[in-house]
């Protein structure tokens, strides 16, 4: 079965690893990369997405999307995690290719109308493009197959504040709109992604299996591993963004919990994804909220082997 997807992304090193995984796997058809600010400014995210398509010889649309949060000032970006260039300061040769002239939100709406019920929106950055697409086309939840996101922290601490994960924190109001929409949404947050560290031998295997794409991921991940290995005895990094894609192909690897979801948008709870499992509360603030699926565990060994095998295709 081929999965038609649109990848909404802020590349970003783990974004790059995920994007190449999607390009490599024969059962995933990437209709386009829609970019958003987050790890880097949106103009850099768009340029980086074009570079990744060039590296992987993929001739698909790339669009530039929102560059600002739904509410509030410009983001501070995550160059301290992903490097000045978003690729661990490896500064790959930029692509000469042109962006698709549409905005990311418009592209999402156009594709959903063209392929009603067939597309999974896979969002691995802040959610402003999906929120804007919902405003452009209120029927969007009926026009897509589903939504899978890397973001949130349901039952574990956040990575930007004690309660908030970066993608949700970066655009909490947009996330609240996306979580409230009546579409099937599956959240791959820190609950599952931080449980699965990836070591340097894993990066060696990606490179052994695919010198060009795996080699790039390995080089870019050195800066990324420096960040993640501070205060750790071992040298690791986390490929958060590949989890929603692995689930598309092998849902049996994951443990999923369902619950009513709310997203915090005030100062203290900005970007907090509060998930109330069914029956866990009588508060209408949650019982009347949309239910989402949350990944809480994964078979790490099989997941790692899936990534390694797919890079070899
Ligand atoms: O918190 C991790 C998420 O934030 C990942 O998507 C990473 O690429 C950054 O966007
Ligand atoms: Ca990302």
CSV table of C-alpha atoms and ligand atoms in Angstrom, one decimal:
chain,number,residue,atom,x,y,z
A,1,UNK,CA,0.0,0.0,0.0
A,2,UNK,CA,1.4,3.4,-1.0
A,3,UNK,CA,1.0,6.2,1.5
A,4,UNK,CA,0.5,9.7,-0.1
A,5,UNK,CA,2.0,12.3,2.2
A,6,UNK,CA,2.8,16.0,2.4
A,7,UNK,CA,5.8,16.6,4.7
A,8,UNK,CA,5.5,19.9,6.6
A,9,UNK,CA,9.0,20.6,7.8
A,10,UNK,CA,11.6,23.0,9.3
A,11,UNK,CA,14.8,21.4,8.2
A,12,UNK,CA,16.7,20.8,10.5
A,13,UNK,CA,18.9,17.7,11.0
A,14,UNK,CA,16.3,15.2,12.2
A,15,UNK,CA,14.0,16.6,9.6
A,16,UNK,CA,16.6,15.8,6.9
A,17,UNK,CA,17.0,12.2,8.2
A,18,UNK,CA,13.2,11.8,8.1
A,19,UNK,CA,12.8,13.4,4.7
A,20,UNK,CA,15.5,11.0,3.2
A,21,UNK,CA,13.7,8.1,4.9
A,22,UNK,CA,10.5,9.1,3.2
A,23,UNK,CA,12.1,9.5,-0.1
A,24,UNK,CA,13.9,6.2,0.2
A,25,UNK,CA,10.9,4.0,1.1
A,26,UNK,CA,9.0,2.6,-1.8
A,27,UNK,CA,5.6,2.6,0.0
A,28,UNK,CA,5.7,6.4,0.7
A,29,UNK,CA,4.8,8.9,-2.1
A,30,UNK,CA,5.9,12.4,-1.0
A,31,UNK,CA,3.6,14.9,-2.9
A,32,UNK,CA,5.7,17.9,-1.7
A,33,UNK,CA,7.7,19.4,1.1
A,34,UNK,CA,5.9,22.4,2.8
A,35,UNK,CA,8.2,24.4,4.9
A,36,UNK,CA,7.7,26.4,8.1
A,37,UNK,CA,10.0,28.3,10.5
A,38,UNK,CA,11.1,26.6,13.6
A,39,UNK,CA,14.6,25.2,13.8
A,40,UNK,CA,15.6,27.9,11.3
A,41,UNK,CA,13.8,30.9,9.7
A,42,UNK,CA,11.3,29.8,7.0
A,43,UNK,CA,13.5,31.2,4.2
A,44,UNK,CA,16.3,28.9,5.3
A,45,UNK,CA,13.9,26.0,5.8
A,46,UNK,CA,12.7,26.4,2.2
A,47,UNK,CA,16.3,26.7,0.9
A,48,UNK,CA,17.3,23.6,2.9
A,49,UNK,CA,14.3,21.6,1.6
A,50,UNK,CA,15.3,22.4,-2.0
A,51,UNK,CA,18.9,21.3,-1.1
A,52,UNK,CA,17.6,18.0,0.3
A,53,UNK,CA,15.4,17.3,-2.8
A,54,UNK,CA,18.5,18.0,-5.0
A,55,UNK,CA,20.7,15.7,-2.9
A,56,UNK,CA,18.1,12.9,-3.2
A,57,UNK,CA,17.3,13.7,-6.9
A,58,UNK,CA,13.6,14.2,-6.1
A,59,UNK,CA,11.7,16.5,-8.4
A,60,UNK,CA,8.7,17.5,-6.2
A,61,UNK,CA,7.2,20.8,-5.2
A,62,UNK,CA,8.7,22.7,-2.3
A,63,UNK,CA,6.8,25.6,-0.8
A,64,UNK,CA,7.6,28.3,1.7
A,65,UNK,CA,5.1,28.8,4.5
A,66,UNK,CA,4.5,30.8,7.6
A,67,UNK,CA,7.5,32.6,9.1
A,68,UNK,CA,5.9,33.8,12.3
A,69,UNK,CA,3.9,32.3,15.2
A,70,UNK,CA,0.1,32.7,15.1
A,71,UNK,CA,0.4,35.1,18.0
A,72,UNK,CA,3.5,36.9,19.4
A,73,UNK,CA,7.0,37.9,18.2
A,74,UNK,CA,9.4,36.2,15.8
A,75,UNK,CA,10.8,32.9,17.1
A,76,UNK,CA,14.4,32.7,18.4
A,77,UNK,CA,15.1,29.6,16.2
A,78,UNK,CA,17.3,26.6,17.3
A,79,UNK,CA,20.6,27.2,15.6
A,80,UNK,CA,22.3,26.0,18.9
A,81,UNK,CA,20.8,22.6,18.1
A,82,UNK,CA,20.9,22.4,14.3
A,83,UNK,CA,23.8,24.8,13.4
A,84,UNK,CA,23.9,28.2,11.6
A,85,UNK,CA,22.8,26.5,8.4
A,86,UNK,CA,20.3,24.1,9.9
A,87,UNK,CA,22.5,21.2,8.8
A,88,UNK,CA,25.1,21.1,11.6
A,89,UNK,CA,27.3,23.7,9.9
A,90,UNK,CA,28.1,21.4,7.0
A,91,UNK,CA,27.0,24.1,4.5
A,92,UNK,CA,26.1,21.8,1.6
A,93,UNK,CA,26.0,23.2,-1.9
A,94,UNK,CA,22.6,25.0,-2.2
A,95,UNK,CA,20.2,24.0,-4.9
A,96,UNK,CA,19.5,26.2,-7.9
A,97,UNK,CA,15.9,24.9,-8.0
A,98,UNK,CA,12.9,27.2,-7.7
A,99,UNK,CA,10.2,27.1,-5.0
A,100,UNK,CA,6.6,26.4,-6.0
A,101,UNK,CA,5.0,29.9,-6.0
A,102,UNK,CA,2.2,28.8,-3.7
A,103,UNK,CA,2.3,29.2,0.1
A,104,UNK,CA,2.6,26.0,2.1
A,105,UNK,CA,-1.0,26.3,3.3
A,106,UNK,CA,-2.3,26.8,-0.2
A,107,UNK,CA,-0.4,23.8,-1.5
A,108,UNK,CA,-1.8,21.6,1.3
A,109,UNK,CA,-5.4,22.8,0.5
A,110,UNK,CA,-4.8,22.3,-3.3
A,111,UNK,CA,-3.5,18.8,-2.8
A,112,UNK,CA,-6.2,17.8,-0.4
A,113,UNK,CA,-8.9,18.9,-2.9
A,114,UNK,CA,-7.0,17.0,-5.7
A,115,UNK,CA,-6.7,13.8,-3.7
A,116,UNK,CA,-9.7,13.8,-1.3
A,117,UNK,CA,-9.3,11.3,1.5
A,118,UNK,CA,-5.9,10.0,0.3
A,119,UNK,CA,-3.3,12.3,1.9
A,120,UNK,CA,-1.7,12.0,5.3
A,121,UNK,CA,-0.3,15.3,6.5
A,122,UNK,CA,3.0,14.6,8.3
A,123,UNK,CA,4.0,17.7,10.3
A,124,UNK,CA,7.4,17.7,11.8
A,125,UNK,CA,7.8,21.4,12.7
A,126,UNK,CA,5.6,24.0,14.2
A,127,UNK,CA,2.0,23.8,13.1
A,128,UNK,CA,1.3,27.2,11.5
A,129,UNK,CA,0.9,25.9,8.0
A,130,UNK,CA,-1.7,23.4,9.0
A,131,UNK,CA,-3.6,25.9,11.1
A,132,UNK,CA,-3.6,28.4,8.2
A,133,UNK,CA,-4.8,25.6,5.8
A,134,UNK,CA,-7.7,24.9,8.1
A,135,UNK,CA,-8.7,28.6,7.9
A,136,UNK,CA,-8.3,28.6,4.1
A,137,UNK,CA,-10.4,25.4,3.8
A,138,UNK,CA,-12.6,24.7,6.8
A,139,UNK,CA,-13.6,21.3,5.2
A,140,UNK,CA,-9.9,20.2,5.2
A,141,UNK,CA,-10.5,17.6,8.0
A,142,UNK,CA,-12.9,15.8,5.6
A,143,UNK,CA,-10.4,16.1,2.7
A,144,UNK,CA,-7.4,14.4,4.3
A,145,UNK,CA,-6.8,10.8,5.4
A,146,UNK,CA,-5.2,11.9,8.7
A,147,UNK,CA,-2.6,14.0,10.4
A,148,UNK,CA,0.6,12.7,12.1
A,149,UNK,CA,2.8,15.1,13.9
A,150,UNK,CA,6.2,15.0,15.7
A,151,UNK,CA,5.5,17.3,18.6
A,152,UNK,CA,4.2,17.5,22.2
A,153,UNK,CA,5.0,15.8,25.5
A,154,UNK,CA,1.9,14.1,26.9
A,155,UNK,CA,3.2,12.3,30.1
A,156,UNK,CA,6.8,13.5,30.2
A,157,UNK,CA,8.6,16.9,30.6
A,158,UNK,CA,9.1,19.2,27.7
A,159,UNK,CA,12.4,20.2,26.0
A,160,UNK,CA,11.9,23.9,25.8
A,161,UNK,CA,10.1,24.5,29.1
A,162,UNK,CA,9.3,22.0,31.9
A,163,UNK,CA,5.9,21.3,30.1
A,164,UNK,CA,6.4,22.2,26.4
A,165,UNK,CA,8.1,20.5,23.4
A,166,UNK,CA,9.7,22.8,20.8
A,167,UNK,CA,7.3,22.3,17.8
A,168,UNK,CA,4.2,23.0,19.9
A,169,UNK,CA,5.9,25.7,22.0
A,170,UNK,CA,7.0,27.6,18.9
A,171,UNK,CA,3.4,28.1,17.8
A,172,UNK,CA,1.1,27.1,20.6
A,173,UNK,CA,-2.0,28.9,19.2
A,174,UNK,CA,-1.6,27.2,15.8
A,175,UNK,CA,-1.2,23.9,17.6
A,176,UNK,CA,-4.4,24.5,19.6
A,177,UNK,CA,-6.2,25.0,16.3
A,178,UNK,CA,-4.7,21.8,14.8
A,179,UNK,CA,-5.4,19.6,17.9
A,180,UNK,CA,-9.0,20.9,18.0
A,181,UNK,CA,-9.8,20.2,14.3
A,182,UNK,CA,-12.0,17.1,13.8
A,183,UNK,CA,-9.5,15.0,11.9
A,184,UNK,CA,-7.6,11.8,13.0
A,185,UNK,CA,-4.5,13.1,14.6
A,186,UNK,CA,-1.6,10.9,15.9
A,187,UNK,CA,1.0,12.7,18.1
A,188,UNK,CA,4.6,11.4,18.3
A,189,UNK,CA,6.0,13.5,21.1
A,190,UNK,CA,8.9,13.2,23.5
A,191,UNK,CA,7.1,10.4,25.3
A,192,UNK,CA,8.3,8.1,22.5
A,193,UNK,CA,11.1,9.9,20.7
A,194,UNK,CA,13.3,10.5,23.8
A,195,UNK,CA,13.1,6.9,24.7
A,196,UNK,CA,15.1,5.9,21.6
A,197,UNK,CA,18.6,7.4,21.5
A,198,UNK,CA,20.6,6.7,18.3
A,199,UNK,CA,24.3,6.1,18.6
A,200,UNK,CA,27.2,6.9,16.2
A,201,UNK,CA,27.4,3.2,15.0
A,202,UNK,CA,23.8,3.8,13.8
A,203,UNK,CA,25.0,6.7,11.8
A,204,UNK,CA,27.9,4.6,10.4
A,205,UNK,CA,25.3,2.1,9.2
A,206,UNK,CA,23.2,4.8,7.4
A,207,UNK,CA,26.4,5.9,5.6
A,208,UNK,CA,27.4,2.3,4.8
A,209,UNK,CA,24.0,1.7,3.3
A,210,UNK,CA,23.7,5.0,1.4
A,211,UNK,CA,27.0,7.0,1.1
A,212,UNK,CA,25.3,10.1,-0.2
A,213,UNK,CA,22.2,10.5,1.9
A,214,UNK,CA,23.4,8.5,4.9
A,215,UNK,CA,26.8,10.2,4.8
A,216,UNK,CA,25.2,13.6,4.8
A,217,UNK,CA,23.0,12.7,7.8
A,218,UNK,CA,26.1,11.3,9.6
A,219,UNK,CA,28.1,14.5,9.0
A,220,UNK,CA,25.3,16.9,9.9
A,221,UNK,CA,24.5,14.8,13.0
A,222,UNK,CA,27.9,15.5,14.6
A,223,UNK,CA,26.9,19.0,15.7
A,224,UNK,CA,23.5,17.6,16.7
A,225,UNK,CA,25.1,14.8,18.8
A,226,UNK,CA,27.3,17.4,20.5
A,227,UNK,CA,24.1,19.2,21.7
A,228,UNK,CA,22.4,16.0,22.8
A,229,UNK,CA,25.4,14.5,24.5
A,230,UNK,CA,26.0,17.3,26.9
A,231,UNK,CA,25.5,15.9,30.5
A,232,UNK,CA,25.4,12.3,29.1
A,233,UNK,CA,28.0,9.6,29.5
A,234,UNK,CA,27.3,8.4,25.9
A,235,UNK,CA,27.3,10.2,22.5
A,236,UNK,CA,23.8,10.0,21.0
A,237,UNK,CA,21.2,12.0,19.1
A,238,UNK,CA,17.5,11.8,18.6
A,239,UNK,CA,15.8,11.5,15.2
A,240,UNK,CA,12.4,12.7,16.5
A,241,UNK,CA,10.9,13.5,13.0
A,242,UNK,CA,11.2,10.0,11.5
A,243,UNK,CA,8.8,8.5,14.0
A,244,UNK,CA,5.5,9.5,12.3
A,245,UNK,CA,6.8,8.1,9.1
A,246,UNK,CA,7.8,4.8,10.6
A,247,UNK,CA,4.3,4.5,12.2
A,248,UNK,CA,2.7,5.0,8.8
A,249,UNK,CA,4.6,1.9,7.5
A,250,UNK,CA,4.7,-0.2,10.7
A,251,UNK,CA,2.1,0.8,13.3
A,252,UNK,CA,2.7,-2.5,15.1
A,253,UNK,CA,6.0,-1.2,16.4
A,254,UNK,CA,4.2,1.4,18.5
A,255,UNK,CA,2.1,1.6,21.7
A,256,UNK,CA,-0.6,4.1,21.3
A,257,UNK,CA,-2.9,5.7,23.9
A,258,UNK,CA,-6.0,7.8,23.1
A,259,UNK,CA,-7.1,10.8,25.1
A,260,UNK,CA,-8.8,14.2,25.0
A,261,UNK,CA,-6.2,16.8,24.0
A,262,UNK,CA,-5.8,20.5,25.0
A,263,UNK,CA,-2.9,22.8,24.2
A,264,UNK,CA,-1.8,25.5,26.6
A,265,UNK,CA,-1.5,29.0,25.2
A,266,UNK,CA,-0.9,31.2,28.2
A,267,UNK,CA,2.5,32.2,29.7
A,268,UNK,CA,3.2,29.2,32.0
A,269,UNK,CA,1.5,26.5,30.0
A,270,UNK,CA,2.5,27.8,26.5
A,271,UNK,CA,2.8,24.7,24.3
A,272,UNK,CA,1.8,22.1,26.9
A,273,UNK,CA,0.0,19.2,25.3
A,274,UNK,CA,-2.3,18.0,28.1
A,275,UNK,CA,-3.8,14.6,27.2
A,276,UNK,CA,-6.6,13.2,29.3
A,277,UNK,CA,-7.1,9.4,28.7
A,278,UNK,CA,-10.8,8.6,28.3
A,279,UNK,CA,-12.5,8.4,31.7
A,280,UNK,CA,-9.7,10.1,33.6
A,281,UNK,CA,-11.5,13.4,34.2
A,282,UNK,CA,-15.0,14.8,34.4
A,283,UNK,CA,-13.8,18.3,33.4
A,284,UNK,CA,-15.7,19.4,30.3
A,285,UNK,CA,-12.5,21.4,29.4
A,286,UNK,CA,-11.2,18.0,28.4
A,287,UNK,CA,-14.2,15.7,28.0
A,288,UNK,CA,-15.5,18.1,25.3
A,289,UNK,CA,-12.1,18.3,23.6
A,290,UNK,CA,-11.1,16.3,20.4
A,291,UNK,CA,-9.5,13.0,21.1
A,292,UNK,CA,-6.1,12.2,19.6
A,293,UNK,CA,-3.8,9.2,19.6
A,294,UNK,CA,-0.5,9.5,21.4
A,295,UNK,CA,2.5,7.3,20.9
A,296,UNK,CA,3.9,6.3,24.2
A,297,UNK,CA,6.4,3.5,23.3
A,298,UNK,CA,8.1,1.8,20.4
A,299,UNK,CA,10.2,-1.3,19.7
A,300,UNK,CA,13.5,0.5,19.4
A,301,UNK,CA,15.4,-2.3,17.8
A,302,UNK,CA,12.9,-2.9,15.0
A,303,UNK,CA,12.6,0.8,14.5
A,304,UNK,CA,16.3,1.3,14.1
A,305,UNK,CA,16.5,-1.7,11.7
A,306,UNK,CA,13.7,-0.2,9.6
A,307,UNK,CA,15.7,3.1,9.3
A,308,UNK,CA,18.9,1.2,8.4
A,309,UNK,CA,17.2,-1.1,5.9
A,310,UNK,CA,15.3,1.8,4.2
A,311,UNK,CA,18.5,3.8,3.6
A,312,UNK,CA,19.8,0.8,1.7
A,313,UNK,CA,17.1,0.8,-0.9
B,1,LIG,O1,11.4,18.9,19.7
B,1,LIG,C1,11.9,18.3,18.5
B,1,LIG,C2,11.3,18.9,17.3
B,1,LIG,O2,11.7,20.2,17.2
B,1,LIG,C3,11.9,18.2,16.0
B,1,LIG,O3,10.9,18.3,15.0
B,1,LIG,C4,13.1,19.1,15.7
B,1,LIG,O4,13.4,19.1,14.3
B,1,LIG,C5,12.5,20.4,16.1
B,1,LIG,O5,11.8,20.9,15.0
B,2,LIG,CA1,11.5,19.3,12.8
